[in-house]
Amino acid sequence: MNVSELQHLSEWYTTHYVRLNSLYNQLISPIQHNSSQQNKQPVEDQLENLLSYLRGMSFNELSLQQLQTLNALGIDRYIGVDGARFVERLIRTAEYDPNTASVKLQEALTKLAESNPHFTSYLTTTNALGFSDFDPTEDADAIIIRVGFQNEAGIEHLTDWKDSARDWYDIIRGVSMAANEAPEDTKIVGAATGSIILFLSATAAVTVLLALISKNLTSVAKDVIGIGNQIEELRAKKWINREVEKQLRDMQKERKTEALGTIMEEIKKRLPDINGEQNTALETSVKKLLAFNEKGGNLDFVAPPKAPSEDGEDEEDDDNNRGAMAEVRGLIHEYQSVREQMKLLENRSDKP
């Protein structure tokens, strides 16, 4: 991640931490009391307040790398929907024990508290050094797309870059044509090293199509990995023979083969009036994204944060924009969910 992304993540977390710290403490207090006293205190209001806040936390403006940072710190399980599940499993269960719940909740709060100084210190240091939060685009309606050139899709020399640039022109051209926009409307706004990451700035219409394609590509990869895990599990239990394994391997190949048709069919449901030229260009885009994905390249989408209204609620500028950005955020969330499911399968397949 670059300075801007770390700053944004730090600001996002430190802002949420203030409320999380308060709500967790409000719930822990009566539960600690109930674990040692005969006169019990109610906890339902405090529980509902915490659950409501956790479920309302939005992660759509965070990139996958930023989400992975929260995971590496061990705090992702205590925030958002995962945090709500964690709290409910402790309290809304037939085996509820105030003492155990109190200990577990305090452990969660301690973990959240330990992470907060890391983010506040980072903000203090970067501000002291004069770094400003770099915004790669001044267009509030644009969405940042991170293109990760890694694994076999990596770029090692100029020939690789030339080929990749040609492929990505075709990808953006086809998607833009389908969205009735020009390829030039998608801009290159930055780059990062490591495995090379290219930052693109795209409109909501282009991002919707790219996110839809990426979600389906990831679903295919998830299914293929899932079948592979199934084969390994059956082999470990000695419940598989050559014929069964062949059938499962054929299922993997079939899922890959059908990917192009499945994706094009779903896009056509969204764009029923697409013409022949647009369809041909879009099919080229999908094919090249399929190849990019199979080589290990990836896309990440970061929607802009919602603009605050006068009453403190988040809102968009107008009805049309509100609908478009809500759709983008919804698809980004779906894509990230499928990516997380695939990661769980990948983790299973890595185990001996």
PDB file of C-alpha atoms in Angstrom, residues 63-335:
ATOM      1  CA  SER A  63      -9.252  -2.207  -0.692  1.00  0.00           C
ATOM      2  CA  LEU A  64      -8.480  -5.893  -0.278  1.00  0.00           C
ATOM      3  CA  GLN A  65      -4.968  -4.995   0.889  1.00  0.00           C
ATOM      4  CA  GLN A  66      -6.430  -2.736   3.560  1.00  0.00           C
ATOM      5  CA  LEU A  67      -8.799  -5.508   4.633  1.00  0.00           C
ATOM      6  CA  GLN A  68      -5.853  -7.917   4.764  1.00  0.00           C
ATOM      7  CA  THR A  69      -4.073  -5.492   7.093  1.00  0.00           C
ATOM      8  CA  LEU A  70      -7.015  -5.641   9.511  1.00  0.00           C
ATOM      9  CA  ASN A  71      -6.842  -9.425   9.266  1.00  0.00           C
ATOM     10  CA  ALA A  72      -3.077  -9.469   9.926  1.00  0.00           C
ATOM     11  CA  LEU A  73      -3.648  -7.399  13.077  1.00  0.00           C
ATOM     12  CA  GLY A  74      -6.254  -9.925  14.212  1.00  0.00           C
ATOM     13  CA  ILE A  75      -9.039  -7.355  14.587  1.00  0.00           C
ATOM     14  CA  ASP A  76     -11.241  -8.152  11.600  1.00  0.00           C
ATOM     15  CA  ARG A  77     -13.110 -10.829  13.613  1.00  0.00           C
ATOM     16  CA  TYR A  78     -14.228  -8.189  16.149  1.00  0.00           C
ATOM     17  CA  ILE A  79     -15.594  -5.572  13.742  1.00  0.00           C
ATOM     18  CA  GLY A  80     -18.314  -5.412  11.117  1.00  0.00           C
ATOM     19  CA  VAL A  81     -20.634  -8.353  10.502  1.00  0.00           C
ATOM     20  CA  ASP A  82     -17.981 -10.814  11.723  1.00  0.00           C
ATOM     21  CA  GLY A  83     -17.793  -8.869  14.983  1.00  0.00           C
ATOM     22  CA  ALA A  84     -21.572  -9.002  15.363  1.00  0.00           C
ATOM     23  CA  ARG A  85     -21.501 -12.788  14.899  1.00  0.00           C
ATOM     24  CA  PHE A  86     -18.725 -13.061  17.486  1.00  0.00           C
ATOM     25  CA  VAL A  87     -20.712 -11.075  20.067  1.00  0.00           C
ATOM     26  CA  GLU A  88     -23.969 -12.919  19.393  1.00  0.00           C
ATOM     27  CA  ARG A  89     -22.299 -16.329  19.711  1.00  0.00           C
ATOM     28  CA  LEU A  90     -21.105 -15.325  23.184  1.00  0.00           C
ATOM     29  CA  ILE A  91     -24.379 -13.959  24.532  1.00  0.00           C
ATOM     30  CA  ARG A  92     -27.338 -15.222  22.545  1.00  0.00           C
ATOM     31  CA  THR A  93     -26.743 -18.886  23.168  1.00  0.00           C
ATOM     32  CA  ALA A  94     -28.175 -21.536  25.452  1.00  0.00           C
ATOM     33  CA  GLU A  95     -24.672 -21.995  26.917  1.00  0.00           C
ATOM     34  CA  TYR A  96     -24.349 -18.293  27.815  1.00  0.00           C
ATOM     35  CA  ASP A  97     -21.996 -17.774  30.737  1.00  0.00           C
ATOM     36  CA  PRO A  98     -21.433 -14.177  31.971  1.00  0.00           C
ATOM     37  CA  ASN A  99     -17.924 -14.909  33.180  1.00  0.00           C
ATOM     38  CA  THR A 100     -16.797 -16.465  29.877  1.00  0.00           C
ATOM     39  CA  ALA A 101     -18.520 -13.740  27.847  1.00  0.00           C
ATOM     40  CA  SER A 102     -16.874 -11.045  29.946  1.00  0.00           C
ATOM     41  CA  VAL A 103     -13.407 -12.533  29.410  1.00  0.00           C
ATOM     42  CA  LYS A 104     -13.888 -12.991  25.653  1.00  0.00           C
ATOM     43  CA  LEU A 105     -15.304  -9.500  25.153  1.00  0.00           C
ATOM     44  CA  GLN A 106     -12.435  -7.984  27.138  1.00  0.00           C
ATOM     45  CA  GLU A 107      -9.971  -9.898  24.959  1.00  0.00           C
ATOM     46  CA  ALA A 108     -11.634  -8.425  21.866  1.00  0.00           C
ATOM     47  CA  LEU A 109     -11.559  -4.906  23.285  1.00  0.00           C
ATOM     48  CA  THR A 110      -7.900  -5.294  24.254  1.00  0.00           C
ATOM     49  CA  LYS A 111      -7.036  -6.402  20.725  1.00  0.00           C
ATOM     50  CA  LEU A 112      -8.866  -3.414  19.250  1.00  0.00           C
ATOM     51  CA  ALA A 113      -7.144  -1.098  21.727  1.00  0.00           C
ATOM     52  CA  GLU A 114      -3.697  -2.496  20.926  1.00  0.00           C
ATOM     53  CA  SER A 115      -4.165  -1.742  17.220  1.00  0.00           C
ATOM     54  CA  ASN A 116      -5.367   1.824  17.658  1.00  0.00           C
ATOM     55  CA  PRO A 117      -1.963   3.323  18.652  1.00  0.00           C
ATOM     56  CA  HIS A 118      -0.380   1.851  15.513  1.00  0.00           C
ATOM     57  CA  PHE A 119      -2.789   3.800  13.335  1.00  0.00           C
ATOM     58  CA  THR A 120      -2.716   6.997  15.404  1.00  0.00           C
ATOM     59  CA  SER A 121       1.098   6.936  15.468  1.00  0.00           C
ATOM     60  CA  TYR A 122       1.193   6.499  11.711  1.00  0.00           C
ATOM     61  CA  LEU A 123      -1.082   9.511  11.208  1.00  0.00           C
ATOM     62  CA  THR A 124       0.976  11.592  13.640  1.00  0.00           C
ATOM     63  CA  THR A 125       4.235  10.674  11.903  1.00  0.00           C
ATOM     64  CA  THR A 126       3.047  11.282   8.342  1.00  0.00           C
ATOM     65  CA  ASN A 127       1.472  14.604   9.306  1.00  0.00           C
ATOM     66  CA  ALA A 128       4.680  15.667  11.069  1.00  0.00           C
ATOM     67  CA  LEU A 129       6.707  14.773   7.967  1.00  0.00           C
ATOM     68  CA  GLY A 130       4.426  16.862   5.793  1.00  0.00           C
ATOM     69  CA  PHE A 131       2.766  14.059   3.850  1.00  0.00           C
ATOM     70  CA  SER A 132      -0.706  14.929   2.669  1.00  0.00           C
ATOM     71  CA  ASP A 133      -3.415  12.462   1.847  1.00  0.00           C
ATOM     72  CA  PHE A 134      -2.934  11.946  -1.883  1.00  0.00           C
ATOM     73  CA  ASP A 135      -6.248  11.700  -3.687  1.00  0.00           C
ATOM     74  CA  PRO A 136      -5.594  10.038  -7.071  1.00  0.00           C
ATOM     75  CA  THR A 137      -8.673  11.606  -8.602  1.00  0.00           C
ATOM     76  CA  GLU A 138     -10.568  14.820  -8.047  1.00  0.00           C
ATOM     77  CA  ASP A 139     -13.736  13.259  -9.440  1.00  0.00           C
ATOM     78  CA  ALA A 140     -15.928  12.319  -6.476  1.00  0.00           C
ATOM     79  CA  ASP A 141     -17.952   9.987  -8.691  1.00  0.00           C
ATOM     80  CA  ALA A 142     -14.957   7.947  -9.855  1.00  0.00           C
ATOM     81  CA  ILE A 143     -14.043   4.550  -8.474  1.00  0.00           C
ATOM     82  CA  ILE A 144     -10.440   3.441  -8.047  1.00  0.00           C
ATOM     83  CA  ILE A 145      -9.605   0.085  -9.630  1.00  0.00           C
ATOM     84  CA  ARG A 146      -6.355  -1.584  -8.634  1.00  0.00           C
ATOM     85  CA  VAL A 147      -4.951  -3.925 -11.267  1.00  0.00           C
ATOM     86  CA  GLY A 148      -2.473  -6.355  -9.693  1.00  0.00           C
ATOM     87  CA  PHE A 149       0.094  -7.789 -12.127  1.00  0.00           C
ATOM     88  CA  GLN A 150       1.387 -10.742 -10.157  1.00  0.00           C
ATOM     89  CA  ASN A 151       2.242 -14.435 -10.453  1.00  0.00           C
ATOM     90  CA  GLU A 152       2.263 -15.432 -14.139  1.00  0.00           C
ATOM     91  CA  ALA A 153       0.557 -12.140 -14.983  1.00  0.00           C
ATOM     92  CA  GLY A 154       3.549 -10.259 -13.580  1.00  0.00           C
ATOM     93  CA  ILE A 155       5.567  -7.714 -15.537  1.00  0.00           C
ATOM     94  CA  GLU A 156       9.332  -8.237 -15.573  1.00  0.00           C
ATOM     95  CA  HIS A 157      10.461  -6.354 -18.680  1.00  0.00           C
ATOM     96  CA  LEU A 158       9.222  -3.981 -21.395  1.00  0.00           C
ATOM     97  CA  THR A 159       7.930  -6.768 -23.634  1.00  0.00           C
ATOM     98  CA  ASP A 160       5.640  -7.933 -20.806  1.00  0.00           C
ATOM     99  CA  TRP A 161       4.499  -4.352 -20.296  1.00  0.00           C
ATOM    100  CA  LYS A 162       3.824  -3.894 -24.015  1.00  0.00           C
ATOM    101  CA  ASP A 163       1.686  -7.052 -24.138  1.00  0.00           C
ATOM    102  CA  SER A 164      -0.143  -6.186 -20.917  1.00  0.00           C
ATOM    103  CA  ALA A 165      -0.824  -2.633 -22.071  1.00  0.00           C
ATOM    104  CA  ARG A 166      -2.356  -3.968 -25.296  1.00  0.00           C
ATOM    105  CA  ASP A 167      -4.504  -6.456 -23.392  1.00  0.00           C
ATOM    106  CA  TRP A 168      -5.728  -3.849 -20.936  1.00  0.00           C
ATOM    107  CA  TYR A 169      -6.570  -1.423 -23.710  1.00  0.00           C
ATOM    108  CA  ASP A 170      -8.768  -4.136 -25.227  1.00  0.00           C
ATOM    109  CA  ILE A 171     -10.310  -4.939 -21.836  1.00  0.00           C
ATOM    110  CA  ILE A 172     -11.215  -1.331 -21.062  1.00  0.00           C
ATOM    111  CA  ARG A 173     -12.291  -0.651 -24.645  1.00  0.00           C
ATOM    112  CA  GLY A 174     -14.779  -3.528 -24.682  1.00  0.00           C
ATOM    113  CA  VAL A 175     -16.257  -2.709 -21.285  1.00  0.00           C
ATOM    114  CA  SER A 176     -16.437   1.014 -22.094  1.00  0.00           C
ATOM    115  CA  MET A 177     -18.177   0.367 -25.412  1.00  0.00           C
ATOM    116  CA  ALA A 178     -20.760  -1.815 -23.638  1.00  0.00           C
ATOM    117  CA  ALA A 179     -21.326   1.030 -21.153  1.00  0.00           C
ATOM    118  CA  ASN A 180     -21.615   3.557 -24.034  1.00  0.00           C
ATOM    119  CA  GLU A 181     -18.481   5.364 -22.910  1.00  0.00           C
ATOM    120  CA  ALA A 182     -15.075   6.052 -24.425  1.00  0.00           C
ATOM    121  CA  PRO A 183     -11.955   4.127 -23.296  1.00  0.00           C
ATOM    122  CA  GLU A 184     -10.378   7.515 -22.519  1.00  0.00           C
ATOM    123  CA  ASP A 185     -12.941   8.034 -19.734  1.00  0.00           C
ATOM    124  CA  THR A 186     -10.987   5.463 -17.696  1.00  0.00           C
ATOM    125  CA  LYS A 187      -7.764   7.113 -16.553  1.00  0.00           C
ATOM    126  CA  ILE A 188      -4.460   5.881 -15.167  1.00  0.00           C
ATOM    127  CA  VAL A 189      -3.984   7.794 -11.919  1.00  0.00           C
ATOM    128  CA  GLY A 190      -1.101   6.011 -10.207  1.00  0.00           C
ATOM    129  CA  ALA A 191       1.098   2.948  -9.837  1.00  0.00           C
ATOM    130  CA  ALA A 192       2.853   1.040  -7.071  1.00  0.00           C
ATOM    131  CA  THR A 193       5.726  -1.408  -6.906  1.00  0.00           C
ATOM    132  CA  GLY A 194       5.951  -4.861  -5.356  1.00  0.00           C
ATOM    133  CA  SER A 195       3.902  -6.967  -7.630  1.00  0.00           C
ATOM    134  CA  ILE A 196       3.132  -4.077  -9.975  1.00  0.00           C
ATOM    135  CA  ILE A 197      -0.188  -2.402  -9.234  1.00  0.00           C
ATOM    136  CA  LEU A 198      -1.795   0.017 -11.679  1.00  0.00           C
ATOM    137  CA  PHE A 199      -4.390   2.442 -10.334  1.00  0.00           C
ATOM    138  CA  LEU A 200      -7.250   3.234 -12.698  1.00  0.00           C
ATOM    139  CA  SER A 201     -10.039   5.744 -12.194  1.00  0.00           C
ATOM    140  CA  ALA A 202     -13.305   4.648 -13.801  1.00  0.00           C
ATOM    141  CA  THR A 203     -16.937   5.714 -13.925  1.00  0.00           C
ATOM    142  CA  ALA A 204     -19.675   3.832 -12.101  1.00  0.00           C
ATOM    143  CA  ALA A 205     -20.961   2.269 -15.354  1.00  0.00           C
ATOM    144  CA  VAL A 206     -17.566   0.806 -16.313  1.00  0.00           C
ATOM    145  CA  THR A 207     -16.859  -0.298 -12.739  1.00  0.00           C
ATOM    146  CA  VAL A 208     -20.201  -2.109 -12.501  1.00  0.00           C
ATOM    147  CA  LEU A 209     -19.323  -4.247 -15.524  1.00  0.00           C
ATOM    148  CA  LEU A 210     -15.750  -4.912 -14.388  1.00  0.00           C
ATOM    149  CA  ALA A 211     -16.934  -5.832 -10.875  1.00  0.00           C
ATOM    150  CA  LEU A 212     -19.659  -8.077 -12.293  1.00  0.00           C
ATOM    151  CA  ILE A 213     -17.149  -9.885 -14.522  1.00  0.00           C
ATOM    152  CA  SER A 214     -14.621 -10.162 -11.680  1.00  0.00           C
ATOM    153  CA  LYS A 215     -17.226 -11.532  -9.269  1.00  0.00           C
ATOM    154  CA  ASN A 216     -18.144 -14.256 -11.760  1.00  0.00           C
ATOM    155  CA  LEU A 217     -14.495 -15.050 -12.532  1.00  0.00           C
ATOM    156  CA  THR A 218     -13.810 -15.437  -8.822  1.00  0.00           C
ATOM    157  CA  SER A 219     -16.885 -17.640  -8.426  1.00  0.00           C
ATOM    158  CA  VAL A 220     -15.492 -19.918 -11.141  1.00  0.00           C
ATOM    159  CA  ALA A 221     -12.100 -20.041  -9.423  1.00  0.00           C
ATOM    160  CA  LYS A 222     -13.809 -20.756  -6.095  1.00  0.00           C
ATOM    161  CA  ASP A 223     -15.740 -23.669  -7.610  1.00  0.00           C
ATOM    162  CA  VAL A 224     -12.606 -25.089  -9.231  1.00  0.00           C
ATOM    163  CA  ILE A 225     -10.676 -24.898  -5.948  1.00  0.00           C
ATOM    164  CA  GLY A 226     -13.645 -26.390  -4.082  1.00  0.00           C
ATOM    165  CA  ILE A 227     -13.755 -29.387  -6.415  1.00  0.00           C
ATOM    166  CA  GLY A 228      -9.988 -29.802  -6.017  1.00  0.00           C
ATOM    167  CA  ASN A 229     -10.377 -29.791  -2.230  1.00  0.00           C
ATOM    168  CA  GLN A 230     -13.152 -32.367  -2.534  1.00  0.00           C
ATOM    169  CA  ILE A 231     -10.854 -34.635  -4.549  1.00  0.00           C
ATOM    170  CA  GLU A 232      -8.097 -34.351  -1.941  1.00  0.00           C
ATOM    171  CA  GLU A 233     -10.514 -35.021   0.937  1.00  0.00           C
ATOM    172  CA  LEU A 234     -11.909 -38.113  -0.779  1.00  0.00           C
ATOM    173  CA  ARG A 235      -8.398 -39.315  -1.539  1.00  0.00           C
ATOM    174  CA  ALA A 236      -7.347 -38.852   2.105  1.00  0.00           C
ATOM    175  CA  LYS A 237     -10.329 -40.933   3.220  1.00  0.00           C
ATOM    176  CA  LYS A 238      -9.657 -43.481   0.473  1.00  0.00           C
ATOM    177  CA  TRP A 239     -13.200 -42.962  -0.851  1.00  0.00           C
ATOM    178  CA  ILE A 240     -12.171 -42.187  -4.427  1.00  0.00           C
ATOM    179  CA  ASN A 241     -11.350 -44.230  -7.505  1.00  0.00           C
ATOM    180  CA  ARG A 242     -10.108 -43.294 -10.965  1.00  0.00           C
ATOM    181  CA  GLU A 243     -13.594 -42.951 -12.445  1.00  0.00           C
ATOM    182  CA  VAL A 244     -14.861 -40.659  -9.683  1.00  0.00           C
ATOM    183  CA  GLU A 245     -11.722 -38.527  -9.861  1.00  0.00           C
ATOM    184  CA  LYS A 246     -12.075 -38.273 -13.649  1.00  0.00           C
ATOM    185  CA  GLN A 247     -15.656 -37.079 -13.272  1.00  0.00           C
ATOM    186  CA  LEU A 248     -14.610 -34.416 -10.757  1.00  0.00           C
ATOM    187  CA  ARG A 249     -11.689 -33.293 -12.955  1.00  0.00           C
ATOM    188  CA  ASP A 250     -14.129 -33.037 -15.886  1.00  0.00           C
ATOM    189  CA  MET A 251     -16.370 -30.864 -13.707  1.00  0.00           C
ATOM    190  CA  GLN A 252     -13.426 -28.517 -13.099  1.00  0.00           C
ATOM    191  CA  LYS A 253     -12.704 -28.250 -16.834  1.00  0.00           C
ATOM    192  CA  GLU A 254     -16.385 -27.763 -17.653  1.00  0.00           C
ATOM    193  CA  ARG A 255     -16.694 -24.945 -15.112  1.00  0.00           C
ATOM    194  CA  LYS A 256     -13.746 -23.151 -16.743  1.00  0.00           C
ATOM    195  CA  THR A 257     -15.043 -23.759 -20.268  1.00  0.00           C
ATOM    196  CA  GLU A 258     -18.515 -22.459 -19.457  1.00  0.00           C
ATOM    197  CA  ALA A 259     -17.199 -19.308 -17.739  1.00  0.00           C
ATOM    198  CA  LEU A 260     -17.197 -17.094 -20.858  1.00  0.00           C
ATOM    199  CA  GLY A 261     -20.753 -17.998 -21.854  1.00  0.00           C
ATOM    200  CA  THR A 262     -22.062 -17.651 -18.292  1.00  0.00           C
ATOM    201  CA  ILE A 263     -20.530 -14.200 -17.850  1.00  0.00           C
ATOM    202  CA  MET A 264     -21.712 -12.932 -21.242  1.00  0.00           C
ATOM    203  CA  GLU A 265     -25.226 -14.196 -20.532  1.00  0.00           C
ATOM    204  CA  GLU A 266     -25.350 -12.357 -17.204  1.00  0.00           C
ATOM    205  CA  ILE A 267     -24.069  -9.140 -18.773  1.00  0.00           C
ATOM    206  CA  LYS A 268     -26.666  -9.343 -21.549  1.00  0.00           C
ATOM    207  CA  LYS A 269     -29.395  -9.528 -18.910  1.00  0.00           C
ATOM    208  CA  ARG A 270     -28.114  -6.178 -17.679  1.00  0.00           C
ATOM    209  CA  LEU A 271     -27.525  -4.771 -21.185  1.00  0.00           C
ATOM    210  CA  PRO A 272     -30.248  -6.278 -23.396  1.00  0.00           C
ATOM    211  CA  ASP A 273     -29.799  -3.632 -26.124  1.00  0.00           C
ATOM    212  CA  ILE A 274     -26.080  -4.249 -26.706  1.00  0.00           C
ATOM    213  CA  ASN A 275     -25.288  -4.309 -30.440  1.00  0.00           C
ATOM    214  CA  GLY A 276     -23.055  -6.673 -32.418  1.00  0.00           C
ATOM    215  CA  GLU A 277     -19.937  -4.497 -32.339  1.00  0.00           C
ATOM    216  CA  GLN A 278     -20.294  -3.892 -28.607  1.00  0.00           C
ATOM    217  CA  ASN A 279     -20.871  -7.598 -27.996  1.00  0.00           C
ATOM    218  CA  THR A 280     -17.716  -8.576 -29.938  1.00  0.00           C
ATOM    219  CA  ALA A 281     -15.567  -6.020 -28.083  1.00  0.00           C
ATOM    220  CA  LEU A 282     -17.011  -7.033 -24.714  1.00  0.00           C
ATOM    221  CA  GLU A 283     -16.407 -10.718 -25.391  1.00  0.00           C
ATOM    222  CA  THR A 284     -12.763  -9.883 -26.109  1.00  0.00           C
ATOM    223  CA  SER A 285     -12.620  -8.060 -22.762  1.00  0.00           C
ATOM    224  CA  VAL A 286     -14.039 -11.037 -20.887  1.00  0.00           C
ATOM    225  CA  LYS A 287     -11.671 -13.487 -22.617  1.00  0.00           C
ATOM    226  CA  LYS A 288      -8.649 -11.369 -21.728  1.00  0.00           C
ATOM    227  CA  LEU A 289      -9.835 -10.931 -18.144  1.00  0.00           C
ATOM    228  CA  LEU A 290     -10.264 -14.706 -17.942  1.00  0.00           C
ATOM    229  CA  ALA A 291      -6.671 -15.179 -19.089  1.00  0.00           C
ATOM    230  CA  PHE A 292      -5.432 -12.467 -16.695  1.00  0.00           C
ATOM    231  CA  ASN A 293      -7.269 -14.111 -13.807  1.00  0.00           C
ATOM    232  CA  GLU A 294      -5.980 -17.611 -14.618  1.00  0.00           C
ATOM    233  CA  LYS A 295      -2.409 -16.276 -14.628  1.00  0.00           C
ATOM    234  CA  GLY A 296      -2.889 -14.984 -11.076  1.00  0.00           C
ATOM    235  CA  GLY A 297      -3.607 -11.315 -11.792  1.00  0.00           C
ATOM    236  CA  ASN A 298      -6.335  -9.631  -9.773  1.00  0.00           C
ATOM    237  CA  LEU A 299      -8.604  -6.614  -9.601  1.00  0.00           C
ATOM    238  CA  ASP A 300      -9.589  -4.657  -6.533  1.00  0.00           C
ATOM    239  CA  PHE A 301     -12.280  -1.971  -6.391  1.00  0.00           C
ATOM    240  CA  VAL A 302     -12.451   0.930  -3.949  1.00  0.00           C
ATOM    241  CA  ALA A 303     -15.632   3.007  -3.954  1.00  0.00           C
ATOM    242  CA  PRO A 304     -15.403   6.596  -2.716  1.00  0.00           C
ATOM    243  CA  PRO A 305     -16.836   7.230   0.750  1.00  0.00           C
ATOM    244  CA  LYS A 306     -20.386   8.536   0.890  1.00  0.00           C
ATOM    245  CA  ALA A 307     -20.667  12.298   1.205  1.00  0.00           C
ATOM    246  CA  PRO A 308     -22.006  13.437   4.604  1.00  0.00           C
ATOM    247  CA  SER A 309     -25.252  15.407   4.575  1.00  0.00           C
ATOM    248  CA  GLU A 310     -26.120  18.309   6.828  1.00  0.00           C
ATOM    249  CA  ASP A 311     -27.837  16.010   9.336  1.00  0.00           C
ATOM    250  CA  GLY A 312     -24.749  13.814   9.546  1.00  0.00           C
ATOM    251  CA  GLU A 313     -26.142  10.990   7.438  1.00  0.00           C
ATOM    252  CA  ASP A 314     -24.359   9.749   4.332  1.00  0.00           C
ATOM    253  CA  GLU A 315     -25.920  10.637   1.011  1.00  0.00           C
ATOM    254  CA  GLU A 316     -25.141  10.964  -2.690  1.00  0.00           C
ATOM    255  CA  ASP A 317     -25.482  14.134  -4.753  1.00  0.00           C
ATOM    256  CA  ASP A 318     -28.679  13.209  -6.616  1.00  0.00           C
ATOM    257  CA  ASP A 319     -31.071  10.335  -7.211  1.00  0.00           C
ATOM    258  CA  ASN A 320     -29.306   9.031 -10.334  1.00  0.00           C
ATOM    259  CA  ASN A 321     -25.899   9.184  -8.739  1.00  0.00           C
ATOM    260  CA  ARG A 322     -27.213   7.641  -5.544  1.00  0.00           C
ATOM    261  CA  GLY A 323     -28.583   4.669  -7.476  1.00  0.00           C
ATOM    262  CA  ALA A 324     -25.419   4.180  -9.537  1.00  0.00           C
ATOM    263  CA  MET A 325     -23.059   4.381  -6.570  1.00  0.00           C
ATOM    264  CA  ALA A 326     -25.283   2.132  -4.445  1.00  0.00           C
ATOM    265  CA  GLU A 327     -25.122  -0.478  -7.223  1.00  0.00           C
ATOM    266  CA  VAL A 328     -21.335  -0.140  -7.419  1.00  0.00           C
ATOM    267  CA  ARG A 329     -20.959  -0.533  -3.659  1.00  0.00           C
ATOM    268  CA  GLY A 330     -23.267  -3.538  -3.692  1.00  0.00           C
ATOM    269  CA  LEU A 331     -21.265  -5.290  -6.417  1.00  0.00           C
ATOM    270  CA  ILE A 332     -17.956  -4.436  -4.725  1.00  0.00           C
ATOM    271  CA  HIS A 333     -19.304  -5.976  -1.524  1.00  0.00           C
ATOM    272  CA  GLU A 334     -20.439  -9.118  -3.385  1.00  0.00           C
ATOM    273  CA  TYR A 335     -17.061  -9.404  -5.111  1.00  0.00           C
TER     274      TYR A 335
END
